[in-house]
Amino acid sequence: LLDDIVLTHSLFLPTERFLQQLHQQYPGGQRGGGIGRARGCSGEGPPPRWEEGAGLQRKRAVLAVLLHFLETYKGLLQEEESAGKVIKELYLLIMKDTTLYHDLEDEILKLHQLVETVELKVADETPPPNKQVKPLFRHFRRIDSCLQTRVAFRGSDEIFCRVYLPDHSYVTIRSRLSASVQDILASVTEKLQYSEEQSAREDALILVTMASSGEKAVLQPSEECVFTTLGINSHLFACTRDTFDSLVPLPEEIQVVPGDTEIHRVEPEDVANHLTAFHWELFRCIHELEFVDYVFHGERGRRETANLELLLQRCSEVQHWVGTELLLCEGLGKRAHLLKKLIKIAAICKQNQDMLSFYAIVIGLNNAAVSRLRLTWEKLPGKFKNLFRKFENLTDPCRNHKTYREVLAKMKPPLIPFVPLILKDLTFLHEGSKTLLDGLVNVEKLHCIAEKVRTVRKYRSRPLCLELEASPAQLQTKAYVRQLRVIDNQNLLFELSYKLEPGSQ
């Protein structure tokens, strides 16, 4: 129950208020409302009073919740300034409580270690260390950057990002990941040396997202964390309102001229293993609470879901990579060989228990622009046709993905699940029942949500052990896999498909 509450409390009680309730329960804090109602917690009105002389039990109960909270949240608390302040106050209260120090010695030692872990310094005068500025995922294709192990993004992290102008020139800005549109435009304006007077006029800049298909949307000044919501080949444009209609997408980032790419020169085992290794890094970066924020908080939770959104983008990227590679392969025989290789890669990913890559490749092969290539599929050996049919059955959504769930249930960690299905399950749990019933929390709903989130914890409970060589050839494959260049414009994929096989149905 404690874990359920800690994982899901933000659905009914903001983090800051949750901690304030703990603060008020600790002797020395203000007396008043509390978090204790076994069957529900409305956050309204005082709780049943503790019995006289139960100070030690009360302190131990508060410490138990606080320790579990800190253990679960860890680095995320660096983004919660107000929560950090409450924890500092609680920490000082507990450390000053020398009368019962020996009775609570084990808990206080663990608390001290956890407070240091989440960098909640008691002395505010300590200046924060300089943070490394990170190039934004995909937007800067530097080999040395892509070969490094992925680390989790936080809202306060500073990143480099390009913002384009109508003539396709661009400015590079340095910004917090959680920056608002207004902050981004201020940085762009400063780079372009717009005067304050010009910025206040009607020709002030607006920020626009532009997809490779030409679809565009104006972002509102108050929107935050827009960087991680961009599509695969989408970009940010700054323009005035009168130039909005003239905006056109950037030229495709990859050459649409057919020809051999890296995938034709590497073994399927190497590609599959590097896919699994990279997706494991991305999966490990996601805090389990990001799943709750993504589904239940929508835009308000955008700041805490950067790593989850990047993995979802990567899933979409792999799907389009499959179609891109096949449709840029001109020769029928070579294309059939590549189709066979991609099915092999999917099979090895499944053996690696990387169901995210497996699912993405199968979905990519079922893209309408690929599945219509009748001559290519006919040239595929019967063994691989049968294997792909089994893969299609495994990813069949019938009966709520029953086949996939049965296979997943037999796997032992470490494994990478098909993350979009976890989000679908959480959405169903949320929309299928109310969070509050008669002013009290629906504990059954909280338990079901927490159970689903705990599966993520279980999948990552053991480290992934893949032996990958550090040879130049392997490093080249690693760079290729981590910086896939794909066409995500479905119309362009269909054009390529019809050029290859005009008569296929």
XYZ file of C-alpha atoms in Angstrom:
505
model
C 0.000 0.000 0.000
C 2.872 2.376 0.816
C 4.411 1.809 -2.620
C 0.996 2.282 -4.271
C 0.563 5.653 -2.559
C 4.082 6.884 -3.347
C 3.821 5.903 -7.018
C 0.353 7.367 -7.568
C -0.094 10.159 -4.997
C 0.209 12.869 -7.660
C -3.156 11.769 -9.082
C -4.959 13.090 -6.012
C -2.384 15.165 -4.116
C 0.421 17.322 -5.620
C 3.925 16.403 -4.487
C 4.408 19.576 -2.469
C 1.151 19.070 -0.510
C 1.934 15.390 -0.026
C 5.213 16.291 1.678
C 3.608 19.072 3.691
C 1.194 16.503 5.124
C 4.203 14.463 6.265
C 5.805 17.607 7.676
C 2.682 18.325 9.737
C 2.647 14.777 11.116
C 6.195 15.082 12.448
C 6.379 16.489 16.011
C 7.876 19.941 15.630
C 5.996 20.590 12.400
C 2.582 22.209 12.395
C -0.174 19.981 13.724
C -3.162 19.533 11.464
C -4.150 17.546 8.419
C -2.466 14.246 7.715
C -2.101 11.545 5.106
C -3.583 8.743 7.157
C -6.835 7.187 6.063
C -6.409 3.564 5.236
C -9.207 3.287 2.699
C -8.847 6.725 1.229
C -7.271 10.108 1.595
C -9.150 13.180 0.508
C -6.534 15.605 1.832
C -9.381 17.461 3.545
C -9.884 17.805 7.303
C -7.792 16.522 10.199
C -6.977 12.816 10.561
C -7.683 10.764 13.661
C -5.373 12.013 16.436
C -2.415 9.938 17.430
C -2.597 8.505 20.906
C -0.622 10.257 23.598
C 2.858 8.849 23.955
C 2.928 7.536 20.408
C 5.638 10.024 19.337
C 8.181 7.365 18.385
C 5.653 5.388 16.354
C 4.513 8.548 14.590
C 8.064 9.603 13.784
C 8.901 6.130 12.529
C 5.774 6.127 10.326
C 6.648 9.530 8.836
C 10.220 8.400 8.237
C 9.015 5.208 6.544
C 6.938 7.189 4.055
C 9.660 9.793 3.503
C 12.378 7.178 2.954
C 10.229 5.277 0.472
C 9.364 8.541 -1.285
C 13.036 9.553 -1.603
C 14.061 6.068 -2.736
C 11.420 6.145 -5.479
C 11.842 9.727 -6.702
C 15.627 10.178 -6.414
C 16.850 12.548 -9.156
C 13.376 13.772 -10.069
C 13.292 15.805 -6.858
C 15.910 18.139 -8.304
C 13.090 19.441 -10.518
C 10.751 20.014 -7.535
C 12.090 23.136 -5.832
C 9.176 23.490 -3.420
C 9.295 19.766 -2.588
C 13.010 20.037 -1.980
C 12.416 22.856 0.493
C 9.922 20.775 2.517
C 12.318 17.812 2.576
C 15.145 20.050 3.810
C 12.942 21.303 6.642
C 11.932 17.751 7.565
C 15.534 16.624 7.370
C 16.676 19.393 9.738
C 13.841 18.620 12.160
C 14.763 14.955 12.249
C 18.510 15.591 12.610
C 17.842 17.960 15.536
C 15.648 15.366 17.250
C 18.450 14.042 19.462
C 16.104 12.707 22.173
C 15.080 9.743 20.039
C 18.152 9.597 17.779
C 19.298 6.183 19.032
C 15.835 4.665 18.555
C 15.750 5.901 14.957
C 19.449 5.503 14.182
C 19.042 3.118 11.218
C 16.315 5.217 9.586
C 18.248 8.478 10.065
C 21.413 6.986 8.553
C 19.465 5.862 5.480
C 17.729 9.251 5.288
C 21.088 11.034 5.336
C 22.370 8.846 2.484
C 19.240 9.390 0.388
C 19.232 13.153 0.908
C 22.807 13.221 -0.376
C 21.809 11.012 -3.316
C 19.111 13.422 -4.497
C 21.439 16.390 -3.884
C 19.100 18.179 -1.492
C 21.768 20.276 0.211
C 20.896 21.730 3.594
C 23.142 24.739 3.012
C 21.543 26.866 0.303
C 24.661 28.976 -0.136
C 26.480 26.121 -1.895
C 26.630 27.060 -5.596
C 25.398 24.340 -7.961
C 28.055 22.677 -10.118
C 28.198 23.636 -13.778
C 25.991 21.349 -15.802
C 27.050 19.845 -19.093
C 25.125 21.156 -22.079
C 23.688 18.300 -24.147
C 22.922 18.326 -27.860
C 19.253 17.504 -28.330
C 18.366 13.963 -29.385
C 18.723 13.574 -33.202
C 19.148 17.270 -33.950
C 22.935 17.189 -33.848
C 24.496 14.175 -35.525
C 27.890 13.991 -33.845
C 29.571 10.594 -33.871
C 31.356 11.126 -30.539
C 28.071 12.117 -28.906
C 26.018 9.204 -30.234
C 28.594 6.611 -29.136
C 28.402 7.693 -25.503
C 26.086 5.902 -23.076
C 22.721 7.641 -22.815
C 21.878 9.363 -19.540
C 18.493 10.572 -18.360
C 17.265 14.026 -19.360
C 15.853 16.345 -16.687
C 13.802 19.497 -17.191
C 16.611 21.679 -15.834
C 19.203 20.241 -18.246
C 20.576 22.711 -20.742
C 20.581 21.684 -24.376
C 21.591 23.038 -27.764
C 18.881 23.213 -30.401
C 18.449 24.718 -33.840
C 15.571 27.043 -34.629
C 15.060 27.658 -38.338
C 13.936 30.782 -40.171
C 11.697 30.975 -43.280
C 14.746 31.017 -45.609
C 16.010 27.772 -43.926
C 18.908 29.493 -42.235
C 19.006 28.800 -38.515
C 20.188 30.006 -35.137
C 21.575 27.690 -32.482
C 20.276 28.468 -29.012
C 21.148 27.200 -25.559
C 18.056 26.488 -23.515
C 16.645 24.491 -20.619
C 14.783 21.377 -21.738
C 11.718 22.604 -19.827
C 11.874 26.107 -21.337
C 8.614 27.716 -22.422
C 7.956 28.862 -25.980
C 8.260 32.435 -24.722
C 11.762 31.703 -23.357
C 12.824 30.070 -26.634
C 11.596 33.033 -28.677
C 13.443 35.409 -26.339
C 16.690 33.507 -27.022
C 16.056 33.528 -30.786
C 15.215 37.227 -30.719
C 18.419 37.956 -28.841
C 20.434 35.978 -31.390
C 18.782 37.854 -34.246
C 19.260 41.126 -32.363
C 15.614 42.131 -32.615
C 14.962 45.338 -30.688
C 12.479 45.338 -27.797
C 10.371 47.848 -29.699
C 10.185 45.575 -32.759
C 9.374 42.544 -30.591
C 6.362 44.293 -29.098
C 4.874 45.106 -32.492
C 2.634 42.840 -34.553
C 5.630 41.451 -36.453
C 6.983 39.786 -33.294
C 8.175 36.234 -33.787
C 6.032 33.148 -33.308
C 7.311 29.584 -32.868
C 6.073 26.930 -35.284
C 6.574 23.159 -35.518
C 6.971 21.927 -39.079
C 6.784 18.255 -40.105
C 8.506 16.840 -43.183
C 5.056 16.430 -44.781
C 4.489 20.203 -44.561
C 2.064 20.032 -41.650
C 2.669 22.962 -39.297
C 1.285 24.301 -36.034
C 1.794 27.481 -34.026
C 2.954 26.897 -30.434
C 1.426 28.954 -27.640
C 3.810 31.160 -25.579
C 3.024 29.307 -22.330
C 3.748 25.803 -23.692
C 6.765 24.079 -22.137
C 9.101 21.207 -23.040
C 8.380 21.432 -26.757
C 11.735 19.944 -27.758
C 10.871 16.343 -26.893
C 7.426 16.539 -28.518
C 8.816 17.101 -32.011
C 8.265 14.397 -34.620
C 11.115 12.424 -36.180
C 11.937 14.909 -38.945
C 10.059 17.872 -37.486
C 11.775 21.170 -36.792
C 11.156 24.427 -34.977
C 10.699 27.557 -37.077
C 10.611 31.159 -35.888
C 8.728 33.534 -38.169
C 6.356 36.478 -38.137
C 2.620 35.906 -38.580
C 2.631 37.316 -42.081
C 5.311 34.818 -43.209
C 3.626 31.780 -41.601
C 1.807 30.724 -44.803
C 5.027 30.805 -46.810
C 6.844 28.304 -44.570
C 7.941 25.099 -46.303
C 9.649 22.072 -44.724
C 13.382 21.542 -44.910
C 14.644 19.277 -47.689
C 14.673 15.606 -46.706
C 17.574 14.876 -44.387
C 18.566 11.759 -46.299
C 19.224 11.258 -49.965
C 16.190 9.744 -51.665
C 18.427 8.584 -54.493
C 18.409 4.781 -54.231
C 21.674 3.126 -53.316
C 23.435 0.864 -50.817
C 23.471 1.962 -47.182
C 25.219 0.606 -44.093
C 22.597 -2.089 -43.506
C 23.670 -3.969 -46.654
C 27.230 -4.319 -45.302
C 26.579 -5.551 -41.756
C 25.442 -8.811 -40.232
C 21.873 -8.975 -38.863
C 23.209 -10.143 -35.458
C 25.282 -6.972 -35.129
C 22.388 -4.683 -36.054
C 19.988 -6.472 -33.695
C 22.432 -6.453 -30.775
C 23.192 -2.753 -31.165
C 19.475 -1.976 -31.423
C 18.870 -3.863 -28.171
C 21.804 -2.210 -26.395
C 20.695 1.289 -27.395
C 17.039 0.745 -26.560
C 18.029 -0.689 -23.181
C 19.951 2.539 -22.467
C 16.906 4.627 -23.411
C 14.567 2.376 -21.414
C 16.814 2.592 -18.342
C 16.712 6.405 -18.521
C 12.926 6.486 -18.042
C 11.863 7.032 -14.444
C 8.909 4.786 -13.600
C 6.922 7.864 -12.524
C 7.133 9.201 -16.094
C 4.544 6.592 -17.094
C 2.093 8.036 -14.566
C 2.806 11.643 -15.575
C 2.527 10.914 -19.304
C -0.906 9.294 -19.076
C -2.566 11.208 -16.244
C -1.144 14.704 -16.379
C -1.052 15.462 -20.093
C 0.590 18.798 -20.787
C 1.151 19.475 -17.077
C 3.359 16.412 -16.826
C 5.387 17.247 -19.931
C 8.384 18.311 -17.877
C 8.785 14.912 -16.236
C 8.289 12.746 -19.343
C 11.191 13.723 -21.612
C 12.904 10.312 -21.516
C 9.679 8.407 -22.159
C 8.823 10.650 -25.098
C 12.282 10.145 -26.591
C 11.839 6.362 -26.439
C 8.414 6.650 -28.113
C 9.994 8.763 -30.848
C 12.691 6.133 -31.273
C 10.037 3.413 -31.649
C 8.449 5.418 -34.468
C 11.884 6.055 -35.965
C 12.674 2.321 -36.186
C 9.321 1.686 -37.890
C 10.102 4.267 -40.583
C 13.714 3.076 -40.865
C 12.488 -0.336 -42.047
C 10.405 1.210 -44.836
C 13.094 3.726 -45.764
C 15.812 1.100 -46.229
C 13.600 -1.218 -48.270
C 12.184 1.506 -50.521
C 15.616 2.951 -51.274
C 16.792 -0.471 -52.475
C 16.274 -0.605 -56.263
C 17.164 -4.130 -57.353
C 14.434 -6.727 -56.789
C 16.844 -9.484 -55.706
C 18.757 -7.197 -53.379
C 15.495 -5.849 -51.939
C 14.224 -9.375 -51.242
C 17.549 -10.162 -49.548
C 17.188 -7.033 -47.406
C 13.623 -8.021 -46.485
C 14.965 -11.411 -45.368
C 17.692 -9.660 -43.306
C 15.150 -7.396 -41.581
C 13.040 -10.413 -40.583
C 16.236 -12.009 -39.204
C 16.952 -8.841 -37.211
C 13.427 -8.959 -35.751
C 13.939 -12.609 -34.784
C 17.235 -11.865 -32.997
C 15.689 -8.877 -31.189
C 12.975 -11.235 -29.954
C 15.663 -13.647 -28.723
C 17.315 -10.692 -26.945
C 13.926 -10.024 -25.309
C 13.905 -6.604 -26.961
C 10.205 -6.567 -27.769
C 10.269 -2.848 -28.552
C 12.606 -3.329 -31.537
C 10.801 -6.523 -32.542
C 7.400 -4.819 -32.574
C 8.720 -1.716 -34.379
C 10.311 -3.788 -37.169
C 7.168 -5.899 -37.690
C 4.992 -2.756 -37.784
C 7.453 -1.201 -40.254
C 7.238 -4.239 -42.545
C 3.458 -3.935 -42.426
C 3.586 -0.320 -43.623
C 1.254 -0.063 -46.636
C 4.080 1.258 -48.835
C 6.104 -1.912 -48.040
C 3.364 -4.553 -47.875
C 2.176 -3.650 -51.403
C 5.551 -4.754 -52.906
C 4.103 -8.066 -54.146
C 7.109 -9.076 -56.272
C 9.495 -8.507 -53.376
C 7.442 -10.589 -50.932
C 7.003 -13.392 -53.507
C 10.773 -13.657 -53.848
C 11.140 -14.201 -50.093
C 12.003 -17.847 -49.177
C 9.050 -19.834 -47.772
C 10.818 -20.310 -44.433
C 10.916 -16.551 -43.875
C 7.344 -16.067 -45.076
C 6.197 -18.518 -42.407
C 8.409 -16.877 -39.789
C 6.967 -13.455 -40.572
C 3.413 -14.818 -40.328
C 4.265 -16.026 -36.804
C 5.568 -12.553 -35.994
C 2.334 -11.015 -37.261
C 0.341 -13.366 -35.040
C 2.477 -12.393 -32.057
C 1.843 -8.668 -32.641
C -1.854 -9.170 -33.453
C -3.896 -6.782 -31.244
C -6.850 -9.188 -31.092
C -8.184 -10.027 -27.597
C -6.138 -7.206 -26.101
C -2.794 -8.458 -27.441
C -3.347 -11.843 -25.782
C -0.574 -13.695 -27.656
C 2.033 -11.024 -26.952
C 1.088 -10.842 -23.268
C 1.415 -14.618 -22.904
C 4.889 -14.582 -24.465
C 5.958 -11.615 -22.317
C 4.736 -13.305 -19.126
C 7.144 -16.211 -19.753
C 10.174 -13.924 -20.118
C 12.489 -13.159 -17.228
C 14.320 -9.838 -16.795
C 16.112 -8.087 -18.301
C 13.677 -7.323 -21.119
C 12.429 -4.315 -23.067
C 8.631 -4.335 -23.450
C 6.617 -2.694 -26.190
C 6.202 0.536 -24.214
C 3.182 1.982 -26.111
C 1.104 -0.966 -24.861
C 1.940 -0.124 -21.233
C 0.679 3.411 -21.852
C -2.462 2.019 -23.466
C -3.119 -0.149 -20.392
C -2.615 2.796 -18.043
C -4.960 4.949 -20.116
C -7.613 2.220 -19.937
C -7.205 2.007 -16.148
C -7.528 5.771 -15.845
C -10.561 6.194 -18.076
C -12.293 3.066 -16.785
C -12.683 4.219 -13.177
C -12.748 7.389 -11.094
C -9.800 8.480 -8.979
C -12.053 9.854 -6.216
C -15.234 8.212 -4.914
C -17.328 10.304 -2.520
C -14.307 12.463 -1.787
C -12.083 9.489 -0.946
C -9.329 7.983 -3.045
C -10.186 4.888 -5.088
C -7.499 2.637 -3.590
C -8.284 -0.222 -5.981
C -7.556 2.023 -8.970
C -4.306 3.219 -7.397
C -3.246 -0.377 -6.787
C -3.910 -1.407 -10.401
C -1.949 1.579 -11.731
C 0.952 0.946 -9.350
C 1.015 -2.762 -10.275
C 1.369 -1.841 -13.957
C 4.186 0.605 -13.160
C 5.911 -2.035 -11.018
C 6.164 -4.294 -14.075
C 8.602 -1.728 -15.495
C 10.643 -2.036 -12.302
C 10.638 -5.832 -12.693
C 11.733 -5.740 -16.348
C 14.800 -3.682 -15.352
C 15.633 -5.572 -12.158
C 18.635 -7.286 -13.759
C 21.339 -5.751 -15.982
C 21.486 -6.427 -19.702
C 24.570 -8.432 -20.646
C 25.388 -8.208 -24.342
C 28.980 -8.748 -25.416
C 29.695 -6.138 -28.105
C 33.163 -5.774 -29.595
C 34.865 -2.366 -29.701
C 36.375 -2.883 -33.165
C 36.178 -0.051 -35.752
C 33.582 -2.014 -37.745
C 31.414 -2.494 -34.643
C 31.694 1.190 -33.724
C 30.564 2.090 -37.240
C 27.535 -0.206 -36.870
C 26.835 1.287 -33.449
C 26.883 4.819 -34.897
C 24.601 3.758 -37.770
C 22.031 2.186 -35.438
C 22.007 5.150 -33.055
C 21.639 7.774 -35.768
C 19.111 6.305 -38.157
C 18.238 8.597 -41.044
C 14.674 7.954 -42.060
C 11.865 9.234 -44.269
C 8.735 9.734 -42.182
C 6.708 11.351 -44.972
C 4.205 8.635 -45.926
C 3.429 10.272 -49.275
C 7.094 10.173 -50.239
C 7.332 6.516 -49.154
C 4.394 5.678 -51.415
C 6.037 7.521 -54.330
C 9.174 5.418 -53.881
C 7.064 2.260 -53.594
C 5.193 2.887 -56.850
C 8.434 3.632 -58.676
C 9.812 0.257 -57.605
C 6.687 -1.796 -58.405
C 4.101 0.260 -60.298
C 1.660 -2.596 -60.878
C 1.578 -4.161 -57.389
C -1.770 -4.164 -55.633
